[in-house]
Structure formats: C-alpha cells, structure tokens
C-alpha cells in the first residue's frame, strides 16, 4: 500500500499534481509472479488506473533480472482513442556486494506496440543507482528516456515541436528510510527536460514527492 502526495509516472503527474492512494496484490511461486495494481488517476473519467502484470524474476550471482508483461487499463477511459495499452519489460540489476555503500546499478527497457491513446510504437529506457546508507537509509537516483512514435493522438504533426509523437528525458533523486516491520518513507525530487515541460505543461514541472508505504 502506498500513500503519496503525487502519482508521478516517468516524470509526469498522473493526478494533476494531487495526492494518490495506491495498492497492489501479488502472488509469487518459484520466481514466477502475477499481480494487480491500482491507483486514482486523472487519465480516465472513472478516475482510476488498474494494471495487471506477470513475469519471472531471479538472480545469477550478483546479477538480478526481471521479465514482465504489463497491461495498463483506465476504466471508462473511452475507446476513440483506446487508452489501455500493453508493455513488455526487461530489467537488470547488479549489486557490488562488499563495496562501500553497496551500490546497485539497474537498467530497464520497456516496449509497447501501441502506446497510451493508440499512439504507436513506444520505447522507454531507464537507469538507476541505489546506495545503502547507514541507519536503513537508501539514496537512489534514476534517469529515463521515453520515445513515442506518434499515431492516433500525436501523429500528423500534432506531437512535440510540430512533429509526430514525442520524446523526453526525466530524472529522479530519492532519499528512502526503511522502518523494519512498519513503513518505508520516500522523499523524491522529480524533473523533466524543457521539451517535456513545454509540451505537457504543469504535469511535467519539477516536483518534490513524499510517499509512505507498507508491505504486508
């Protein structure tokens, strides 16, 4: 369960800079897993997003991997264009065990054959770095790049800079405090490049987000 001051997805607010309540239910067995995740969202008339996912995760030595399929749904979101969409995800991590602060590097790639609002092929790349600080603190960073081809929604020169589709960078810096058996506290700063801020407006502005979460 998560309670957050803003639902930020790839640098963009999905709640018009308002708070969100989120939850997930997961089942895992021998590396395989399935789950459902939900949040309030301003992307649909129903004001909710429900995602379904499944995949396989494991590790070889210090290298972790995650293969996942995700289906994003927005009830009452309309069908012209259809805003539900599918992504395939590949994630890799490497932990430098024994080194100072035990840095963990991560890299991810997501592919959608037809992105949100039937907007064509989309690619998303991201990289992360997490550092284990004393007293159960973690300092984390992320940089990501989203590229959308542009079709039904931002095709025909309706995209960024008068072209088809859009692409932008975003980044995040987080300070996380884990309180074992109780909560995790996350204070994160999010930002995007100037093209995203010009194209998407206020939802792409820099923002500070506080999240409290609990896993049962």
Tab-separated table of C-alpha atoms in Angstrom:
chain	number	residue	atom	x	y	z
A	1	UNK	CA	0.000	0.000	0.000
A	2	UNK	CA	1.262	3.487	-0.916
A	3	UNK	CA	0.057	6.945	0.090
A	4	UNK	CA	1.764	9.645	-1.946
A	5	UNK	CA	1.497	13.381	-2.461
A	6	UNK	CA	1.573	12.907	-6.260
A	7	UNK	CA	1.382	9.967	-8.657
A	8	UNK	CA	4.418	10.579	-10.887
A	9	UNK	CA	4.973	8.211	-13.820
A	10	UNK	CA	8.122	8.722	-15.888
A	11	UNK	CA	8.403	12.300	-14.717
A	12	UNK	CA	4.760	13.241	-15.376
A	13	UNK	CA	1.996	13.679	-12.810
A	14	UNK	CA	-0.949	11.361	-13.484
A	15	UNK	CA	-3.068	13.035	-10.798
A	16	UNK	CA	-2.721	16.681	-11.876
A	17	UNK	CA	-0.232	17.194	-9.014
A	18	UNK	CA	-2.697	15.856	-6.406
A	19	UNK	CA	-2.277	13.018	-3.849
A	20	UNK	CA	-2.862	9.355	-4.653
A	21	UNK	CA	-3.723	6.181	-2.766
A	22	UNK	CA	-2.309	3.034	-4.355
A	23	UNK	CA	-2.256	-0.669	-3.660
A	24	UNK	CA	-1.183	-3.972	-5.134
A	25	UNK	CA	-1.796	-7.661	-4.580
A	26	UNK	CA	0.878	-10.107	-5.721
A	27	UNK	CA	1.386	-13.862	-5.800
A	28	UNK	CA	4.806	-15.419	-6.411
A	29	UNK	CA	5.947	-19.023	-6.864
A	30	UNK	CA	9.477	-20.189	-7.709
A	31	UNK	CA	10.390	-16.968	-9.494
A	32	UNK	CA	7.089	-16.571	-11.356
A	33	UNK	CA	4.673	-13.895	-10.234
A	34	UNK	CA	1.357	-12.261	-11.111
A	35	UNK	CA	-0.232	-9.155	-9.659
A	36	UNK	CA	-2.724	-6.331	-9.873
A	37	UNK	CA	-2.004	-2.684	-9.011
A	38	UNK	CA	-4.364	0.254	-8.716
A	39	UNK	CA	-4.300	3.993	-8.155
A	40	UNK	CA	-6.502	7.017	-8.510
A	41	UNK	CA	-5.615	8.791	-11.761
A	42	UNK	CA	-6.785	11.744	-13.832
A	43	UNK	CA	-6.244	9.868	-17.093
A	44	UNK	CA	-9.743	8.356	-17.187
A	45	UNK	CA	-13.287	9.518	-16.487
A	46	UNK	CA	-13.568	6.921	-13.728
A	47	UNK	CA	-10.550	8.476	-12.018
A	48	UNK	CA	-8.761	5.161	-11.599
A	49	UNK	CA	-5.971	3.115	-13.173
A	50	UNK	CA	-5.761	-0.662	-12.787
A	51	UNK	CA	-2.705	-2.537	-14.068
A	52	UNK	CA	-2.305	-6.291	-14.494
A	53	UNK	CA	1.124	-7.872	-14.726
A	54	UNK	CA	3.042	-11.112	-14.596
A	55	UNK	CA	6.547	-12.292	-15.147
A	56	UNK	CA	9.602	-14.116	-13.943
A	57	UNK	CA	12.402	-12.821	-11.736
A	58	UNK	CA	15.610	-14.313	-10.440
A	59	UNK	CA	19.329	-13.811	-9.904
A	60	UNK	CA	22.629	-15.220	-11.091
A	61	UNK	CA	25.248	-14.260	-8.531
A	62	UNK	CA	25.039	-10.509	-8.040
A	63	UNK	CA	23.017	-10.010	-11.229
A	64	UNK	CA	19.248	-9.792	-10.878
A	65	UNK	CA	16.804	-9.969	-13.765
A	66	UNK	CA	13.096	-9.399	-14.294
A	67	UNK	CA	10.959	-10.233	-17.344
A	68	UNK	CA	7.441	-8.819	-17.124
A	69	UNK	CA	4.313	-8.167	-19.192
A	70	UNK	CA	2.091	-5.258	-18.088
A	71	UNK	CA	-1.390	-4.248	-19.214
A	72	UNK	CA	-2.406	-0.727	-18.185
A	73	UNK	CA	-6.164	-0.099	-18.001
A	74	UNK	CA	-8.207	3.054	-17.370
A	75	UNK	CA	-11.882	2.187	-16.764
A	76	UNK	CA	-14.371	4.459	-18.557
A	77	UNK	CA	-11.461	5.962	-20.445
A	78	UNK	CA	-13.210	5.817	-23.801
A	79	UNK	CA	-12.480	3.844	-26.959
A	80	UNK	CA	-11.570	6.543	-29.511
A	81	UNK	CA	-8.718	6.562	-28.965
A	82	UNK	CA	-8.323	3.467	-26.801
A	83	UNK	CA	-6.152	4.463	-23.840
A	84	UNK	CA	-5.482	0.996	-22.405
A	85	UNK	CA	-2.147	-0.382	-23.583
A	86	UNK	CA	0.423	-3.162	-23.198
A	87	UNK	CA	4.144	-3.096	-22.405
A	88	UNK	CA	6.873	-5.733	-22.181
A	89	UNK	CA	9.618	-5.041	-19.643
A	90	UNK	CA	13.175	-6.281	-19.155
A	91	UNK	CA	15.092	-5.188	-16.058
A	92	UNK	CA	18.639	-5.953	-14.905
A	93	UNK	CA	20.453	-5.060	-11.678
A	94	UNK	CA	23.973	-5.580	-10.392
A	95	UNK	CA	24.955	-5.172	-6.734
A	96	UNK	CA	28.579	-4.522	-5.828
A	97	UNK	CA	28.405	-6.552	-2.635
A	98	UNK	CA	31.162	-5.758	-0.172
A	99	UNK	CA	31.933	-2.331	-1.604
A	100	UNK	CA	31.375	0.853	0.378
A	101	UNK	CA	27.640	1.710	0.383
A	102	UNK	CA	26.980	-1.473	-1.652
A	103	UNK	CA	25.990	0.349	-4.846
A	104	UNK	CA	23.338	-1.299	-7.016
A	105	UNK	CA	23.150	-0.398	-10.698
A	106	UNK	CA	19.973	-1.017	-12.657
A	107	UNK	CA	18.922	-0.824	-16.291
A	108	UNK	CA	15.481	-1.284	-17.808
A	109	UNK	CA	13.745	-1.338	-21.171
A	110	UNK	CA	10.005	-1.225	-21.906
A	111	UNK	CA	8.422	-1.764	-25.312
A	112	UNK	CA	4.831	-1.048	-26.330
A	113	UNK	CA	3.486	-1.908	-29.788
A	114	UNK	CA	0.740	0.715	-29.382
A	115	UNK	CA	1.215	3.176	-26.523
A	116	UNK	CA	-1.345	5.118	-24.494
A	117	UNK	CA	-4.140	6.585	-26.670
A	118	UNK	CA	-3.187	4.431	-29.682
A	119	UNK	CA	-0.056	6.487	-30.194
A	120	UNK	CA	2.052	3.895	-31.965
A	121	UNK	CA	5.277	2.154	-31.023
A	122	UNK	CA	6.962	3.342	-27.831
A	123	UNK	CA	10.346	2.662	-26.254
A	124	UNK	CA	11.343	3.507	-22.685
A	125	UNK	CA	14.879	3.201	-21.278
A	126	UNK	CA	15.983	3.909	-17.730
A	127	UNK	CA	18.991	3.541	-15.482
A	128	UNK	CA	19.168	3.570	-11.686
A	129	UNK	CA	21.753	3.783	-8.922
A	130	UNK	CA	20.994	2.948	-5.281
A	131	UNK	CA	23.374	3.421	-2.355
A	132	UNK	CA	22.843	1.756	1.031
A	133	UNK	CA	23.386	4.404	3.715
A	134	UNK	CA	23.660	3.851	7.471
A	135	UNK	CA	20.540	3.541	9.658
A	136	UNK	CA	18.456	1.876	6.921
A	137	UNK	CA	18.546	4.881	4.591
A	138	UNK	CA	18.904	4.489	0.823
A	139	UNK	CA	19.969	7.193	-1.601
A	140	UNK	CA	18.614	6.499	-5.062
A	141	UNK	CA	18.804	8.082	-8.489
A	142	UNK	CA	17.159	7.420	-11.842
A	143	UNK	CA	17.326	8.778	-15.365
A	144	UNK	CA	14.846	7.746	-18.047
A	145	UNK	CA	14.085	8.387	-21.698
A	146	UNK	CA	10.625	7.969	-23.250
A	147	UNK	CA	10.158	7.862	-27.033
A	148	UNK	CA	6.700	7.588	-28.622
A	149	UNK	CA	6.266	7.236	-32.384
A	150	UNK	CA	3.013	9.195	-32.633
A	151	UNK	CA	-0.050	7.837	-34.368
A	152	UNK	CA	-3.705	8.427	-33.462
A	153	UNK	CA	-3.085	11.048	-30.757
A	154	UNK	CA	0.150	12.820	-31.664
A	155	UNK	CA	0.590	11.842	-35.313
A	156	UNK	CA	0.072	14.187	-38.260
A	157	UNK	CA	2.454	16.765	-36.784
A	158	UNK	CA	0.466	17.054	-33.526
A	159	UNK	CA	3.392	15.950	-31.410
A	160	UNK	CA	6.370	17.652	-29.833
A	161	UNK	CA	7.875	20.603	-31.743
A	162	UNK	CA	5.328	20.186	-34.556
A	163	UNK	CA	6.485	16.672	-35.378
A	164	UNK	CA	4.897	13.261	-34.909
A	165	UNK	CA	4.998	11.792	-31.419
A	166	UNK	CA	7.230	12.956	-28.606
A	167	UNK	CA	10.366	12.082	-26.701
A	168	UNK	CA	11.799	13.429	-23.470
A	169	UNK	CA	14.166	12.799	-20.570
A	170	UNK	CA	13.261	12.671	-16.906
A	171	UNK	CA	15.254	12.122	-13.722
A	172	UNK	CA	14.722	11.491	-10.035
A	173	UNK	CA	16.712	11.655	-6.784
A	174	UNK	CA	15.284	9.872	-3.722
A	175	UNK	CA	16.070	9.520	-0.034
A	176	UNK	CA	14.357	6.457	1.416
A	177	UNK	CA	14.114	5.435	5.063
A	178	UNK	CA	13.078	1.887	5.874
A	179	UNK	CA	11.490	1.296	9.268
A	180	UNK	CA	11.621	-2.515	9.544
A	181	UNK	CA	8.241	-4.224	10.145
A	182	UNK	CA	6.491	-0.867	9.878
A	183	UNK	CA	6.831	1.578	6.990
A	184	UNK	CA	9.065	2.854	4.225
A	185	UNK	CA	9.347	6.641	3.805
A	186	UNK	CA	10.394	8.112	0.448
A	187	UNK	CA	11.192	11.746	-0.350
A	188	UNK	CA	11.869	12.189	-4.070
A	189	UNK	CA	12.652	15.069	-6.394
A	190	UNK	CA	11.431	14.624	-9.994
A	191	UNK	CA	12.232	16.704	-13.053
A	192	UNK	CA	11.984	16.572	-16.859
A	193	UNK	CA	13.701	18.293	-19.749
A	194	UNK	CA	12.466	21.597	-21.166
A	195	UNK	CA	10.803	19.942	-24.193
A	196	UNK	CA	8.591	17.886	-21.888
A	197	UNK	CA	7.693	20.927	-19.800
A	198	UNK	CA	6.734	22.897	-22.923
A	199	UNK	CA	4.708	20.018	-24.408
A	200	UNK	CA	2.942	18.606	-21.336
A	201	UNK	CA	2.677	21.781	-19.251
A	202	UNK	CA	2.349	21.765	-15.468
A	203	UNK	CA	2.301	17.969	-15.101
A	204	UNK	CA	5.948	17.873	-16.269
A	205	UNK	CA	7.195	20.584	-13.897
A	206	UNK	CA	9.805	19.746	-11.252
A	207	UNK	CA	8.251	18.478	-8.037
A	208	UNK	CA	9.028	17.083	-4.593
A	209	UNK	CA	7.006	13.977	-3.715
A	210	UNK	CA	6.599	12.266	-0.343
A	211	UNK	CA	5.413	8.655	-0.130
A	212	UNK	CA	4.718	6.348	2.779
A	213	UNK	CA	4.295	2.639	2.041
A	214	UNK	CA	3.730	-0.642	3.819
A	215	UNK	CA	4.177	-4.222	2.624
A	216	UNK	CA	2.166	-6.974	4.308
